[in-house]
Tab-separated table of C-alpha atoms in Angstrom:
chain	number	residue	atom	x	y	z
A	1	UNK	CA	36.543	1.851	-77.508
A	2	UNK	CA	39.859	3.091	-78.663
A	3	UNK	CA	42.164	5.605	-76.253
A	4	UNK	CA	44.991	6.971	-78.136
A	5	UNK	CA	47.825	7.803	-75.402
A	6	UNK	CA	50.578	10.543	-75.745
A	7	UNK	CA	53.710	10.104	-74.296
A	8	UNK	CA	55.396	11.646	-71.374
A	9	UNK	CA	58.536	10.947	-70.243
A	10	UNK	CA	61.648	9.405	-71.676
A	11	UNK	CA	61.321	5.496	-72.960
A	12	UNK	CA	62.359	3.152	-70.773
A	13	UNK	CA	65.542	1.578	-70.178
A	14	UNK	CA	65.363	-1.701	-71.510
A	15	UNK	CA	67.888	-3.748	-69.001
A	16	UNK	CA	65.931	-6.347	-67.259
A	17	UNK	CA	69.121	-7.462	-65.170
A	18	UNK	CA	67.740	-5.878	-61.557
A	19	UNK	CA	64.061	-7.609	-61.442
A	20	UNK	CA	63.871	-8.214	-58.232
A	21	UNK	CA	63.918	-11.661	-56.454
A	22	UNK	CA	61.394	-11.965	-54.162
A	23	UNK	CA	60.848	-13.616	-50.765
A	24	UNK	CA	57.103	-15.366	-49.570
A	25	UNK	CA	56.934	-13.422	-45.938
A	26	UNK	CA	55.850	-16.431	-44.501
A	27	UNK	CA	58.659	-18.591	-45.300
A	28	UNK	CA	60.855	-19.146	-42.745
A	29	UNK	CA	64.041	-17.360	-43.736
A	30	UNK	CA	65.611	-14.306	-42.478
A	31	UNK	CA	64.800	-11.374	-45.477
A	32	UNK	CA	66.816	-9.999	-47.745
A	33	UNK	CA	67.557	-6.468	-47.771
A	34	UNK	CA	65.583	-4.401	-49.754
A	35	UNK	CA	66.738	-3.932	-53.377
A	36	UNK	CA	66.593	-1.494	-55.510
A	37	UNK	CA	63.214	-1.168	-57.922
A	38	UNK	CA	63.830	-3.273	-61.123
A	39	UNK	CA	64.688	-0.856	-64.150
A	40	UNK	CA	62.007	-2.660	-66.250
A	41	UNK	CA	58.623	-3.618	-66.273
A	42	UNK	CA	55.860	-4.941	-66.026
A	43	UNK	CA	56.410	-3.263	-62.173
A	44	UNK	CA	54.637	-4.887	-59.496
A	45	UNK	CA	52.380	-1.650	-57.899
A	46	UNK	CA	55.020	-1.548	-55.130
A	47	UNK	CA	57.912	-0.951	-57.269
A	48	UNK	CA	56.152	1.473	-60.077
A	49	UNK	CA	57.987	4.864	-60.983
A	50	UNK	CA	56.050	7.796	-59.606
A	51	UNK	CA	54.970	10.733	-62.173
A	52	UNK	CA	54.092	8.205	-64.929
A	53	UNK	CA	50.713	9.215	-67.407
A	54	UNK	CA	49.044	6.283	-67.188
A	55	UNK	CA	45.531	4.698	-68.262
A	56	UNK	CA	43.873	3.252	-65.185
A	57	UNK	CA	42.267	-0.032	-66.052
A	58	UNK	CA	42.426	-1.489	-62.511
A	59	UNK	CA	44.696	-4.288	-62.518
A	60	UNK	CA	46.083	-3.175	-65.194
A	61	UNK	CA	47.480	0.198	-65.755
A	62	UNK	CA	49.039	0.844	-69.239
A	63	UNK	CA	51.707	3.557	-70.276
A	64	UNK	CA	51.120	6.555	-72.416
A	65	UNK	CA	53.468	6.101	-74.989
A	66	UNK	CA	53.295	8.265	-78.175
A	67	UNK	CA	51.818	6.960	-81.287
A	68	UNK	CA	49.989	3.550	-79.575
A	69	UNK	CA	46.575	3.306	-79.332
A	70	UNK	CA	44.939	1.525	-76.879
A	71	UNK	CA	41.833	-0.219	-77.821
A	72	UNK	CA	39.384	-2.272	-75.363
A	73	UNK	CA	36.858	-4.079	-75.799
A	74	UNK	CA	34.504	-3.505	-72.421
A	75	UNK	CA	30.438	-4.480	-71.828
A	76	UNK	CA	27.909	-1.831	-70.840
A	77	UNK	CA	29.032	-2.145	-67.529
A	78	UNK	CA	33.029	-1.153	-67.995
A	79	UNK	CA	33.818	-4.845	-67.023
A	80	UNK	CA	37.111	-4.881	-69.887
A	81	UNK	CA	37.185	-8.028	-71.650
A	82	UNK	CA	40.151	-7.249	-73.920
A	83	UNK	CA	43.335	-5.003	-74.110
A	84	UNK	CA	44.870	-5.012	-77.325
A	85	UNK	CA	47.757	-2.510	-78.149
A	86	UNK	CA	48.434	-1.371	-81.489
A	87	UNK	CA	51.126	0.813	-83.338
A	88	UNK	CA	51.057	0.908	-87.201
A	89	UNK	CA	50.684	-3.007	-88.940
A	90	UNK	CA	51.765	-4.108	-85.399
A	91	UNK	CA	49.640	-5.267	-82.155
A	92	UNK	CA	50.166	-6.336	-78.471
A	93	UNK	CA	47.586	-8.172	-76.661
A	94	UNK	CA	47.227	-8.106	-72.948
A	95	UNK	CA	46.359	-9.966	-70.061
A	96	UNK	CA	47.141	-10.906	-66.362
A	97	UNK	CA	46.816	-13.562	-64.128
A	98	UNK	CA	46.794	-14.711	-60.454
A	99	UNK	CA	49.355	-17.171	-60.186
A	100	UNK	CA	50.643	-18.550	-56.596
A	101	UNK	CA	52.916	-16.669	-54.148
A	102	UNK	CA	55.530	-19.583	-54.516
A	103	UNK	CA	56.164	-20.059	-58.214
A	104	UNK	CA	55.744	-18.436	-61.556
A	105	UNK	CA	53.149	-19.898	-63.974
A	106	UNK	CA	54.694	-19.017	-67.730
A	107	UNK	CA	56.891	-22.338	-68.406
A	108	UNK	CA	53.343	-24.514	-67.359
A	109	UNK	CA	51.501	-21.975	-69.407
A	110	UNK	CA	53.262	-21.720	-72.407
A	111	UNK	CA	53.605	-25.417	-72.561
A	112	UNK	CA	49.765	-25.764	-73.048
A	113	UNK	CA	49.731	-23.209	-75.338
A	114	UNK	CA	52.327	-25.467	-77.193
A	115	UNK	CA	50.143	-27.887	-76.989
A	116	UNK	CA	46.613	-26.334	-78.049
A	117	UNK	CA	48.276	-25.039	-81.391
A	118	UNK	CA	49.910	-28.133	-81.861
A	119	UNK	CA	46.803	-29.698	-81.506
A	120	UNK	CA	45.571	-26.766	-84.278
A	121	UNK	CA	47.906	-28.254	-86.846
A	122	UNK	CA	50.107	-24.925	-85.751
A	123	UNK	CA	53.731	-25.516	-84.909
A	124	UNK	CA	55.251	-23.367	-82.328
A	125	UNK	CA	58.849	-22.583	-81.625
A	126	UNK	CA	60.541	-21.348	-78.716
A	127	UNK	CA	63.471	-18.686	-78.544
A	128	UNK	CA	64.873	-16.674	-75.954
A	129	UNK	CA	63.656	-13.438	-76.028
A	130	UNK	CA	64.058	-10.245	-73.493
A	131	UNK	CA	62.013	-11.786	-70.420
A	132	UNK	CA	63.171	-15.466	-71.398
A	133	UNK	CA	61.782	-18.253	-73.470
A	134	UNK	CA	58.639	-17.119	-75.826
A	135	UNK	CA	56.951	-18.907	-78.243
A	136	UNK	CA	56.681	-17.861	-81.775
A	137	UNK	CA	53.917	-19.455	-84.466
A	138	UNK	CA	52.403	-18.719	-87.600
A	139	UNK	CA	48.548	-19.459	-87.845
A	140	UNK	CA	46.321	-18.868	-90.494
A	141	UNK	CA	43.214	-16.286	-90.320
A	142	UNK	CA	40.942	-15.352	-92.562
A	143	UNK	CA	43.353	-12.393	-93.364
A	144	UNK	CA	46.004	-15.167	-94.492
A	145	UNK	CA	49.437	-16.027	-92.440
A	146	UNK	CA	49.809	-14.391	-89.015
A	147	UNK	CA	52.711	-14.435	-87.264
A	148	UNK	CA	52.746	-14.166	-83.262
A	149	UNK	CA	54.890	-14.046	-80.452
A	150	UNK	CA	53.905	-15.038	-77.057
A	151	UNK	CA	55.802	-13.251	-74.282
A	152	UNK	CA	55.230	-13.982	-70.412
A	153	UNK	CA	56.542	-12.496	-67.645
A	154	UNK	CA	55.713	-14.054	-63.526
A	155	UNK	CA	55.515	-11.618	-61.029
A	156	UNK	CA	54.885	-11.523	-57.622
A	157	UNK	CA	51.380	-13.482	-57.644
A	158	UNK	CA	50.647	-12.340	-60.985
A	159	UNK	CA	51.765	-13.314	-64.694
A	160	UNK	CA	51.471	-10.890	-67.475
A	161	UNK	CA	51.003	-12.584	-71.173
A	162	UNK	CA	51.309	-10.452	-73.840
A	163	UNK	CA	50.787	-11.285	-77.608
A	164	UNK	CA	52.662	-9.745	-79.927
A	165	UNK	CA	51.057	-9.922	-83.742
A	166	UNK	CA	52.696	-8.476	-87.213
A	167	UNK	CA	55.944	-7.724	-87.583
A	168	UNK	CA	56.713	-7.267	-84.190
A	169	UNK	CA	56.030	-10.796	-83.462
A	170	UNK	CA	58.786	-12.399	-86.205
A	171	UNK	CA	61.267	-9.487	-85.123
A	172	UNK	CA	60.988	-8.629	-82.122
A	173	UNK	CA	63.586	-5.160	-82.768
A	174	UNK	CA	60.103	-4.205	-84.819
A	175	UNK	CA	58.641	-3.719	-81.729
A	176	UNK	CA	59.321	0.070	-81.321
A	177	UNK	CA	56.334	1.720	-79.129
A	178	UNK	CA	54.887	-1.361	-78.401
A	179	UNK	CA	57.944	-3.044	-75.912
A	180	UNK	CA	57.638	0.644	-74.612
A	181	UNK	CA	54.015	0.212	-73.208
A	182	UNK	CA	54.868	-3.673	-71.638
A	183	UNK	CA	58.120	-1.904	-70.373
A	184	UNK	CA	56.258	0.634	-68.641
A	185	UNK	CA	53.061	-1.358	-67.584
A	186	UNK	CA	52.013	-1.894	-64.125
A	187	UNK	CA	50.449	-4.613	-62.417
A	188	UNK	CA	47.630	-3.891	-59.242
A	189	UNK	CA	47.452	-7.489	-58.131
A	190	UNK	CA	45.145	-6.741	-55.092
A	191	UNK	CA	45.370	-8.935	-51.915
A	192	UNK	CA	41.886	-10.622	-52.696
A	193	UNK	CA	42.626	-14.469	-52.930
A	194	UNK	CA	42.174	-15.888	-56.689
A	195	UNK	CA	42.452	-19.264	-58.213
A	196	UNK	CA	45.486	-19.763	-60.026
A	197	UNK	CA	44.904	-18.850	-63.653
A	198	UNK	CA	42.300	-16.698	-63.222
A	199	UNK	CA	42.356	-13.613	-64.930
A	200	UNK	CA	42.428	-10.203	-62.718
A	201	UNK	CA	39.893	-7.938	-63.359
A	202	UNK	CA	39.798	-4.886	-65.650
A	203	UNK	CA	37.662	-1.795	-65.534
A	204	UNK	CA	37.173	1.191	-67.575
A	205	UNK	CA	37.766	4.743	-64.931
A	206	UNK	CA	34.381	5.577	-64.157
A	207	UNK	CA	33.776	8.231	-66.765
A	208	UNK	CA	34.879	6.204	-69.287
A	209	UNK	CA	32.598	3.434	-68.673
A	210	UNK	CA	29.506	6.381	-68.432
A	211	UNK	CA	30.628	7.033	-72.016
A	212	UNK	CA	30.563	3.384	-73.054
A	213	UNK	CA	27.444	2.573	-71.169
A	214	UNK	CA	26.045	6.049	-73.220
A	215	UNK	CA	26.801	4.587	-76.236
A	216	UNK	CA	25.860	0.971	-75.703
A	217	UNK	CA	22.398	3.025	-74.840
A	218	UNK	CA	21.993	4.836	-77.905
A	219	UNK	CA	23.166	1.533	-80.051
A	220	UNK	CA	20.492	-0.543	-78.726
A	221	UNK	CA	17.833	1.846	-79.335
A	222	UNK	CA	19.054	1.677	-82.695
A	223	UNK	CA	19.365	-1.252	-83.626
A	224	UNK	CA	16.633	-4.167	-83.320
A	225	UNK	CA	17.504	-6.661	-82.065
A	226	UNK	CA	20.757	-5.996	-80.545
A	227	UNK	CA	23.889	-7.697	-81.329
A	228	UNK	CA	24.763	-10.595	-78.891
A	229	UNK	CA	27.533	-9.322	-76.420
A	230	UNK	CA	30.860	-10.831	-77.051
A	231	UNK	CA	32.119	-13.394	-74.648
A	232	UNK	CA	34.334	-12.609	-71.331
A	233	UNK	CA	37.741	-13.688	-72.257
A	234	UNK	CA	39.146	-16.079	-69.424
A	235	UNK	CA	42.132	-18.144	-68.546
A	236	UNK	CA	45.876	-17.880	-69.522
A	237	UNK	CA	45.901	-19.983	-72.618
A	238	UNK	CA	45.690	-18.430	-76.195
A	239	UNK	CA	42.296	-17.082	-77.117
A	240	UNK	CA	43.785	-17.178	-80.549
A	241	UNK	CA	43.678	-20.010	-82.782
A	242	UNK	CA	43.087	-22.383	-79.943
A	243	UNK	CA	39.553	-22.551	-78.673
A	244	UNK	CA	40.008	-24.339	-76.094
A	245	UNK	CA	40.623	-22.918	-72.743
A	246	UNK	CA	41.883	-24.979	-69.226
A	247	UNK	CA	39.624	-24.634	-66.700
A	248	UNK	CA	40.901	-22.442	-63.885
A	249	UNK	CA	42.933	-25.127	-60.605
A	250	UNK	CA	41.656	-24.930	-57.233
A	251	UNK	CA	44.953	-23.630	-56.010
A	252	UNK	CA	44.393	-20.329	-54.370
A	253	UNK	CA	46.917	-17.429	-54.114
């Protein structure tokens, strides 16, 4: 299914200097004062601006932002499986995480990743980009040479990963719309414990998953037999070129 979102309100200022540190409440140390929201997202649910258009996806919930069309990939039953972004020749893929109340997850992450396209024959590079150190690679796909950029951001018992693809992901200034939507995205973490790694769920809003469950319907009484359903789409690692995927720890957040 493909939502194309119009944009309302100004973009998004782009300084990422007043994220705001955060404190485990059951530490014992006296707590901070409260600070002000950070100017930037992904926003925690807590800290998200009020009087936002937004597409409701769950744990997800994804900026209207003029010109970007949001495309998912969901199963008869709304259950999303994939969130990919896309403005002209360029394309942001989504995803989110549980990760532990103590620590981010993104350096361990994007190590593997490292590691799986390494293990491709795909060497990876990392820079210092906006929300610190990425990790940039060109892979090959049946279209020919692909650039992307992997971008990850730790929040508070969540990571976002986003992959950036075209020429967004070898300039990053090419971004345009795109850094608009992850600016403005916000994360509904939940308070349900997870396994570390695990990725949060996404749903279609209710009448959009009627509409997709229509149309999955009316496809199947077309067509004989039916296409095999794709996949779910699990774990933080790459789903692209690697194909392999670490299996989720027993760590719970």
């Amino acid at each position: 299914m493909m939502f194309s979102r119009r944009r309302e309100g100004g973009r998004h200022a782009r300084d990422n200097s007043q994220r705001r540190a955060r404190v485990d409440p059951q530490a014992d140390v006296p707590a901070e004062p409260e600070s002000a929201a950070p100017s930037v997202g992904p926003y925690d649910v807590a800290d998200a601006p009020a009087g936002v258009q937004r597409l409701d996806l769950g744990s997800l919930r994804i900026p209207a932002v003029d010109g970007v069309e949001v495309r998912v990939q969901a199963n008869p039953d709304g259950v999303v499986q994939q969130v990919v972004l896309v403005h002209g020749e360029n394309a942001l893929q989504l995803g989110v995480f549980a990760a532990p109340r103590s620590e981010g997850i993104w350096d361990e992450v994007r190590a593997e990743i490292r590691k799986s396209l390494f293990d491709d024959g795909v060497a990876a590079e990392e820079t210092e980009g906006e929300y610190g150190t990425e990790l940039r690679a060109r892979v090959r796909t049946p279209e020919g040479l692909t650039d992307l950029r992997f971008v990850g951001i730790d929040g508070p018992r969540w990571m976002v990963r986003g992959v950036f693809q075209g020429g967004a992901a070898a300039d990053p200034s090419g971004a345009g719309p795109l850094i608009d939507c992850l600016h403005g995205l916000v994360v509904d973490r939940g308070q349900e414990a997870k396994p570390v790694r695990e990725a949060l769920p996404l749903r279609l809003p209710k009448e959009l998953a009627a509409q997709a469950q229509a149309q999955g319907e009316a496809t199947a009484q077309q067509e004989a037999p039916p296409s095999p359903p794709q996949p779910p789409v699990n774990g933080a690692g790459p789903e692209q070129p690697s194909r392999r995927r670490p299996s989720p720890r027993p760590r719970r957040t």
